[in-house]
Coordinates of C-alpha atoms in Angstrom, one line a residue:
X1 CA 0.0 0.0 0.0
X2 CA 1.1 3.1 -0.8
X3 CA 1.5 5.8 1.7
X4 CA -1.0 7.9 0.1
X5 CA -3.7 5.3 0.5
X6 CA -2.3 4.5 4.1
X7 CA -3.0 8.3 5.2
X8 CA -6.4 8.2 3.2
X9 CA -7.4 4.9 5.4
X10 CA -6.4 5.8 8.7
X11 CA -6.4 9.9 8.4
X12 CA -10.4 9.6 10.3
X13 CA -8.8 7.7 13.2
X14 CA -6.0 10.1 13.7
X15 CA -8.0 13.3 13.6
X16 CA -10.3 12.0 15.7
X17 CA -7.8 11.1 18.8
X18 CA -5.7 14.5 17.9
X19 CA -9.1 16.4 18.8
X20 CA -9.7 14.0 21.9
X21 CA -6.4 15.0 23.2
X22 CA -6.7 18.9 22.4
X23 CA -9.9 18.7 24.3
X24 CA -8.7 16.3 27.1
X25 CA -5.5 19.1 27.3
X26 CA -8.0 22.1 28.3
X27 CA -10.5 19.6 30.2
X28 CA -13.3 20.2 28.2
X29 CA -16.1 17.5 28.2
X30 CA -13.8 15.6 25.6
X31 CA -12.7 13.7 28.0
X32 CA -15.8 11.6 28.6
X33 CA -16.4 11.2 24.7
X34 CA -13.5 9.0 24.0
X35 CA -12.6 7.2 27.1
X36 CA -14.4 3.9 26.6
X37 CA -12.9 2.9 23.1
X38 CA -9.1 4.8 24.0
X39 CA -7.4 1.4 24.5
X40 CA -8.9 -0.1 21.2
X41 CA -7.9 2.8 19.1
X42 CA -4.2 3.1 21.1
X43 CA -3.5 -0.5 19.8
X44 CA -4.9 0.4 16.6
X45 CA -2.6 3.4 16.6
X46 CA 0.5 1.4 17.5
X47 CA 0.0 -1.2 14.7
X48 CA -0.2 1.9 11.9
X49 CA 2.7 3.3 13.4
X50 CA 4.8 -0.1 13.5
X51 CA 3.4 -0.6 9.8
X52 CA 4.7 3.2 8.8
X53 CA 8.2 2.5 10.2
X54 CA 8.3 -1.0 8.7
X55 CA 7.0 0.8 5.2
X56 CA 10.0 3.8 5.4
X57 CA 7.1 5.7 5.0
X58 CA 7.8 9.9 5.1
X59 CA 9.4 11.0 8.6
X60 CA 6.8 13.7 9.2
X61 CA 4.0 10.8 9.0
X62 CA 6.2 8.5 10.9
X63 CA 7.0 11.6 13.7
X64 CA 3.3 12.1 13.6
X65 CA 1.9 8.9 14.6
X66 CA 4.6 8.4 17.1
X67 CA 3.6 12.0 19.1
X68 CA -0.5 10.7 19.3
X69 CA 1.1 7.0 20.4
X70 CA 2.9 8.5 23.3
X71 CA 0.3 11.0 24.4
X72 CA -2.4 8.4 24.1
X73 CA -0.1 6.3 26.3
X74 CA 0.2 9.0 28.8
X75 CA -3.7 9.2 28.8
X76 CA -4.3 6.0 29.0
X77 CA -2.5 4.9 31.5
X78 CA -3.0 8.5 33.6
X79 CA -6.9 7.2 33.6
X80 CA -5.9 4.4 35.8
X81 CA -5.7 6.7 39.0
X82 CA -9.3 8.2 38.0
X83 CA -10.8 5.0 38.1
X84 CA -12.7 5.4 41.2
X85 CA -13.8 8.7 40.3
X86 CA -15.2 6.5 37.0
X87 CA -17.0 3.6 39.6
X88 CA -18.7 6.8 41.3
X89 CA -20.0 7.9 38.3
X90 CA -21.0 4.5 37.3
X91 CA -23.0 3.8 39.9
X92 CA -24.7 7.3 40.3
X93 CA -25.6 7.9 36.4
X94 CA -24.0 5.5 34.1
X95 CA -25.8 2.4 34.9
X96 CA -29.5 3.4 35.3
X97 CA -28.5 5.6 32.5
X98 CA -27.5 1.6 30.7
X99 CA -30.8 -0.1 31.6
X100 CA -33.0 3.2 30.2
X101 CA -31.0 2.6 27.0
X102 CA -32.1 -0.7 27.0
X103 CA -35.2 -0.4 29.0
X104 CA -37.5 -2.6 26.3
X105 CA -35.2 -5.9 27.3
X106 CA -35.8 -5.1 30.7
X107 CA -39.2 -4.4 30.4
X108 CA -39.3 -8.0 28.3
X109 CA -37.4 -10.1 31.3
X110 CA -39.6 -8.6 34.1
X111 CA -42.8 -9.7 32.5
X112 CA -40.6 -13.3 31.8
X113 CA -40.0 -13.4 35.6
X114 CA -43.2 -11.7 37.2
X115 CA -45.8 -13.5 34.9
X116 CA -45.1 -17.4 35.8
X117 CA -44.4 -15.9 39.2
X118 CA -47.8 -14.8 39.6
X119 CA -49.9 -17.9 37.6
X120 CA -47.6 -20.0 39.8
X121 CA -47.9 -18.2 43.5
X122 CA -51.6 -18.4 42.8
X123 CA -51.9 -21.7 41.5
X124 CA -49.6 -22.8 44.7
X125 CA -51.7 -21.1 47.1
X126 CA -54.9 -22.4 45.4
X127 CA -54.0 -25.9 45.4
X128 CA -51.5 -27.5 48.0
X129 CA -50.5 -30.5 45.8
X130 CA -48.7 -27.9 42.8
X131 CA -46.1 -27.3 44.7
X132 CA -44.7 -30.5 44.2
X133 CA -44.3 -30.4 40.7
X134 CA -41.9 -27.9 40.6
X135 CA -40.1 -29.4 44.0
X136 CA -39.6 -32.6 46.2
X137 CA -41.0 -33.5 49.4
X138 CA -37.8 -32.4 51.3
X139 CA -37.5 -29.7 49.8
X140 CA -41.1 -28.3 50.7
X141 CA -40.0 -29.7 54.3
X142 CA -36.7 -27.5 54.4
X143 CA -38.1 -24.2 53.2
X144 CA -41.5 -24.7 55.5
X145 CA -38.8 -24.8 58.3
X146 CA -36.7 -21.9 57.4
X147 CA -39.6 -19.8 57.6
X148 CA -41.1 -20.8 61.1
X149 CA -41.9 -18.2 63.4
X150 CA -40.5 -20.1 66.3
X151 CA -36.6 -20.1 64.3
X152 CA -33.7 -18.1 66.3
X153 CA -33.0 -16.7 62.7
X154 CA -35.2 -16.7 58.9
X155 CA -34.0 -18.0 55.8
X156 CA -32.6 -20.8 57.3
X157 CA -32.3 -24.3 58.9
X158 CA -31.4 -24.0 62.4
X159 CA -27.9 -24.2 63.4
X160 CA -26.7 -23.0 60.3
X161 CA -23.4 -21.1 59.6
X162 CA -22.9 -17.9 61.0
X163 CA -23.9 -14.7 59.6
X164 CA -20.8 -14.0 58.1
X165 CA -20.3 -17.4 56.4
X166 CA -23.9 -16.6 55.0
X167 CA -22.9 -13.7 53.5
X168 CA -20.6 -15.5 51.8
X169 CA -22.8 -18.3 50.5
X170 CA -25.5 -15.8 49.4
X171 CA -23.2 -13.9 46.6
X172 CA -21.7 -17.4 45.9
X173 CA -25.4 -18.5 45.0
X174 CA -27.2 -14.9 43.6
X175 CA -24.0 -14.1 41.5
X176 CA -24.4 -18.0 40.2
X177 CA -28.2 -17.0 39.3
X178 CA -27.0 -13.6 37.8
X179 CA -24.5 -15.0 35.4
X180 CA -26.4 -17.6 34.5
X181 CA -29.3 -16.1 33.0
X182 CA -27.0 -13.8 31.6
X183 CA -24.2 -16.1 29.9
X184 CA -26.7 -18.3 28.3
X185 CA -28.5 -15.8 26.3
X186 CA -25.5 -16.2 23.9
X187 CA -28.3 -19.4 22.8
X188 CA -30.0 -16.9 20.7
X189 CA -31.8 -15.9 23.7
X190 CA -33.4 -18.8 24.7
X191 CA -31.4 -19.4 27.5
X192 CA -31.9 -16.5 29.6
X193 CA -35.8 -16.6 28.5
X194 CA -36.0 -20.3 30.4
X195 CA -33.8 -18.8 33.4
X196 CA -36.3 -16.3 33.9
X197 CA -39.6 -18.5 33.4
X198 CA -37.5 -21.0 35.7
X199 CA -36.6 -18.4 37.9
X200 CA -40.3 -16.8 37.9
X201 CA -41.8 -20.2 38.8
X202 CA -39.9 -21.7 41.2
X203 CA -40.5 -18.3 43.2
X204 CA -44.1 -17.8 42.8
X205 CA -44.1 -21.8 44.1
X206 CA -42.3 -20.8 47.2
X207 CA -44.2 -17.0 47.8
X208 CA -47.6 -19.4 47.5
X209 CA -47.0 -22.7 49.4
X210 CA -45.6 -20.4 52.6
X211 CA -48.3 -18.1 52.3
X212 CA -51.1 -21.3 52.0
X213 CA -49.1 -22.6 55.3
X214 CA -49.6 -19.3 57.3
X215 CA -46.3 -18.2 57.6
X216 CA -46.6 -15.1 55.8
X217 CA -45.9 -12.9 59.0
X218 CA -42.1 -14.2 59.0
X219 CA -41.6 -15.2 55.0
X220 CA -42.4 -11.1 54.0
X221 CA -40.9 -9.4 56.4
X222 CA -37.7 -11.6 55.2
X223 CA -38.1 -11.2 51.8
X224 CA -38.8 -7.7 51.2
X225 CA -35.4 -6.4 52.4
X226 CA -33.2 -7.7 50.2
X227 CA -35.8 -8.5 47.5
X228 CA -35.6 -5.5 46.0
X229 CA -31.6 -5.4 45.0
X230 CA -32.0 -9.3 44.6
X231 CA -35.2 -9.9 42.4
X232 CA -34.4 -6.5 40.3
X233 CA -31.4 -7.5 39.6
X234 CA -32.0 -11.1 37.8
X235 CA -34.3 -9.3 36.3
X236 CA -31.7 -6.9 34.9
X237 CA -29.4 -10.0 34.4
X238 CA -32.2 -11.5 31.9
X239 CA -32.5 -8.4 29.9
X240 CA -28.4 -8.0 29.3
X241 CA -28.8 -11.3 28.4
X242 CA -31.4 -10.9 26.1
X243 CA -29.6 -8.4 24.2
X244 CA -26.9 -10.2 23.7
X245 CA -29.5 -13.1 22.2
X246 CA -31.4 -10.2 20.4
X247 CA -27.7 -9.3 18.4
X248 CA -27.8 -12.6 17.1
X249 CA -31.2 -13.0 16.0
X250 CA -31.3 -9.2 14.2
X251 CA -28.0 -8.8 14.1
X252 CA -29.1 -5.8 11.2
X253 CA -26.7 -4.6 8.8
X254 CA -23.8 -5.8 10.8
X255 CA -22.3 -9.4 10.9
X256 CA -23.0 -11.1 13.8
X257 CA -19.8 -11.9 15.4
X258 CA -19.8 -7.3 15.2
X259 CA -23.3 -7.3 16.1
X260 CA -22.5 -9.4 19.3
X261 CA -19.0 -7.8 20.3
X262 CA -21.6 -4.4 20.2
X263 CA -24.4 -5.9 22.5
X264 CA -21.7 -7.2 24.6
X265 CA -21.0 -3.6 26.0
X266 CA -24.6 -2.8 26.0
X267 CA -24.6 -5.7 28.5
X268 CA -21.8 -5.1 30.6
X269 CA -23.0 -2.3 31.6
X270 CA -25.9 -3.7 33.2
X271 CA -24.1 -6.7 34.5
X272 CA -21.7 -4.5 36.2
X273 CA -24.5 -2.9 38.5
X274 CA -26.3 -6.1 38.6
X275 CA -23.4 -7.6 40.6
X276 CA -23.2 -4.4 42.8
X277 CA -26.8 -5.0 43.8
X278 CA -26.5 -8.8 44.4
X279 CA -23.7 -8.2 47.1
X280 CA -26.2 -5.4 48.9
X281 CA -28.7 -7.8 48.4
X282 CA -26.3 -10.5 50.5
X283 CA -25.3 -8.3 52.7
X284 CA -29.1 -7.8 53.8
X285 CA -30.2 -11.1 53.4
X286 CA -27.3 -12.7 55.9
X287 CA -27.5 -9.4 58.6
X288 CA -30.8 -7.8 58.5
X289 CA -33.5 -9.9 56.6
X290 CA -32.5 -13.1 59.2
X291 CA -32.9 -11.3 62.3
X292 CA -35.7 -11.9 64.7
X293 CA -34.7 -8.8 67.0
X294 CA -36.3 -6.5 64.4
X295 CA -40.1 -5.9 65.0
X296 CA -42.1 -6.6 61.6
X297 CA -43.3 -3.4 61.3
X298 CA -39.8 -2.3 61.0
X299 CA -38.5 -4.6 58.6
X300 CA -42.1 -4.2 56.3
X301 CA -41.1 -0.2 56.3
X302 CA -37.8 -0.6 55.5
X303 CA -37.9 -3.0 52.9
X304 CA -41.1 -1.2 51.4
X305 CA -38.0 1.9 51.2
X306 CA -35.6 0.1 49.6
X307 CA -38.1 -0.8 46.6
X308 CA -39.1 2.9 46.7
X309 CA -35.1 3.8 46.5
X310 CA -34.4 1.3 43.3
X311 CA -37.3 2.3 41.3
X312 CA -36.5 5.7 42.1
X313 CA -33.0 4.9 41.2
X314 CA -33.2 3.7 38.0
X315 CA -36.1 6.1 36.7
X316 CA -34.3 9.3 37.8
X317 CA -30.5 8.5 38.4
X318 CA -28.3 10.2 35.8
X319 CA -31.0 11.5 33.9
X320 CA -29.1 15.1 34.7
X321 CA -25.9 14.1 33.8
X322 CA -23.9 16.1 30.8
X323 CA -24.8 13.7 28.1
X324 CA -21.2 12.9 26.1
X325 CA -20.5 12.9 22.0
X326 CA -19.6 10.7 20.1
X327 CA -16.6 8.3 20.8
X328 CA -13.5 8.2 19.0
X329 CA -14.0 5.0 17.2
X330 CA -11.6 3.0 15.4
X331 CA -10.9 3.2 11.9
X332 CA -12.4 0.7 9.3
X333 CA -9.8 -1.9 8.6
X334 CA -6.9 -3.0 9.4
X335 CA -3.1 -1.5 9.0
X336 CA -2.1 -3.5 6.2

């Protein structure tokens, strides 16, 4: 390839991340536009520049490139001692700001979860004998006993670990949930879709049966805490997953392997938060929901707050925020 043609291919790239850094230079908003792809158009950079040198191409061009590789560098690797400035603003704007982007797969996983849920919790509570098709004998047994008012602690089988060593074993199992309906929407979607149904029903068996048994006054009071950082977030681990099944299926005008590698950060983003939320759900579920010291009332209030705080959360959070432009993206095609 001639040098010409070289510059002609790549000239988009370069312009782009010489503006970035004059921007980044007098701390404009820049900053934010190009941050998330940097590292992909660095190495990008770094191959053109390897190829120029290889090539004898001109020295301005190769004097050029090497200037943007080293202040790229110098960016790139400067952004490592913002990145808990970039958690912060994660957690406050970027990720409810993530699920509103993709708000119709969320929409589609909570009626996946909520609607077997209900048809099941009813059916459960209706009929004492349904509850057995979705689990054993034993297992009715265990979760009956986990819930009885007369327990030192809720959630669990008397004499079990500590609250610590619960803690533990409650992000061990959620985060297993999480990333499993997430992972296995790479099946085209299917598999978060039977996660959530699975998901959906096996609750709505559990919320019925102990309600039909009469021990509502202990199994709410439990659940609500932590229920609403738990249940929201399969829910939210569904719908990254289903856009990652909804890139393959209408993957548009772009192959699918692009299609995927683009739905991928879509998903991320949620995922990220997701996991957040499953350890505040643990947290809750091992040292507050389990207590019996704290009056009903109490727990009923509080954990009728925390739903108030996500929904609030991810309708409103970030919706303020300076709203970036576009990011630098890479340049079509490689360096040969």
């Amino acid at each position: 390839m001639k040098q010409k043609e070289f510059e002609a291919r790549h000239q988009p790239l370069w312009q782009q991340l010489e503006r970035w850094l004059a921007g980044y230079e007098k701390n404009t908003q820049a900053e934010d536009d190009a941050a998330s792809d940097l590292p992909a158009s660095y190495r990008r950079l770094c191959q053109q520049l390897a190829v120029a040198k290889e090539r004898q191409y001109t020295s301005s061009l190769i004097a050029r490139l090497n200037q943007l590789v080293m202040e790229c560098h110098q960016r790139l690797y400067q952004q490592t001692s913002v990145s808990g400035n970039r958690w912060l603003e994660f957690i406050f704007s970027g990720f409810p700001r993530a699920l509103r982007e993709q708000a119709s797969f969320v929409w589609l996983a909570c009626a996946l979860f909520l609607a077997p849920a209900l048809v099941m919790g009813l059916g459960c509570y209706w009929n004492d004998a349904l509850i057995y098709a979705v689990m054993s004998p034993e297992q009715v047994t265990q979760f009956e006993s986990m819930y009885d008012p007369a327990n030192d602690v809720l959630g669990r089988e008397r004499g079990s670990d500590s609250d610590l060593m619960m803690f533990g074993f409650y992000i061990k199992n959620n985060i297993g949930i999480a990333f499993r309906t997430f992972a296995s929407g790479i099946l085209f979607g299917l598999g978060s879709i039977f996660f959530l149904v699975f998901n959906g029903i096996y609750l709505g068996a559990v919320f019925g049966h102990i309600s039909r048994v009469g021990f509502a006054s202990t199994f709410y009071p439990f659940v609500i805490g932590h229920g609403a950082f738990e249940l929201t977030a399969i829910v939210f681990a569904g719908a990254a997953g289903l856009r990652l099944g909804h890139a393959l299926v209408n993957p548009g005008a772009l192959r699918r392997m692009h299609a995927l590698r683009n739905a991928g950060r879509d998903a991320m983003k949620i995922m990220y938060g997701t996991f957040l939320m499953l350890v505040i759900a643990a947290f809750l579920e091992a040292f507050w929901s389990s207590s019996t010291q704290v009056d009903i009332s109490v727990k009923l209030a509080v954990g009728g707050f925390f739903w108030l705080l996500v929904i609030a959360y991810c309708v409103l959070a970030g919706r303020h925020y300076p709203t970036a432009g576009a990011a630098v993206q890479p340049a079509n095609g490689g360096a040969a």
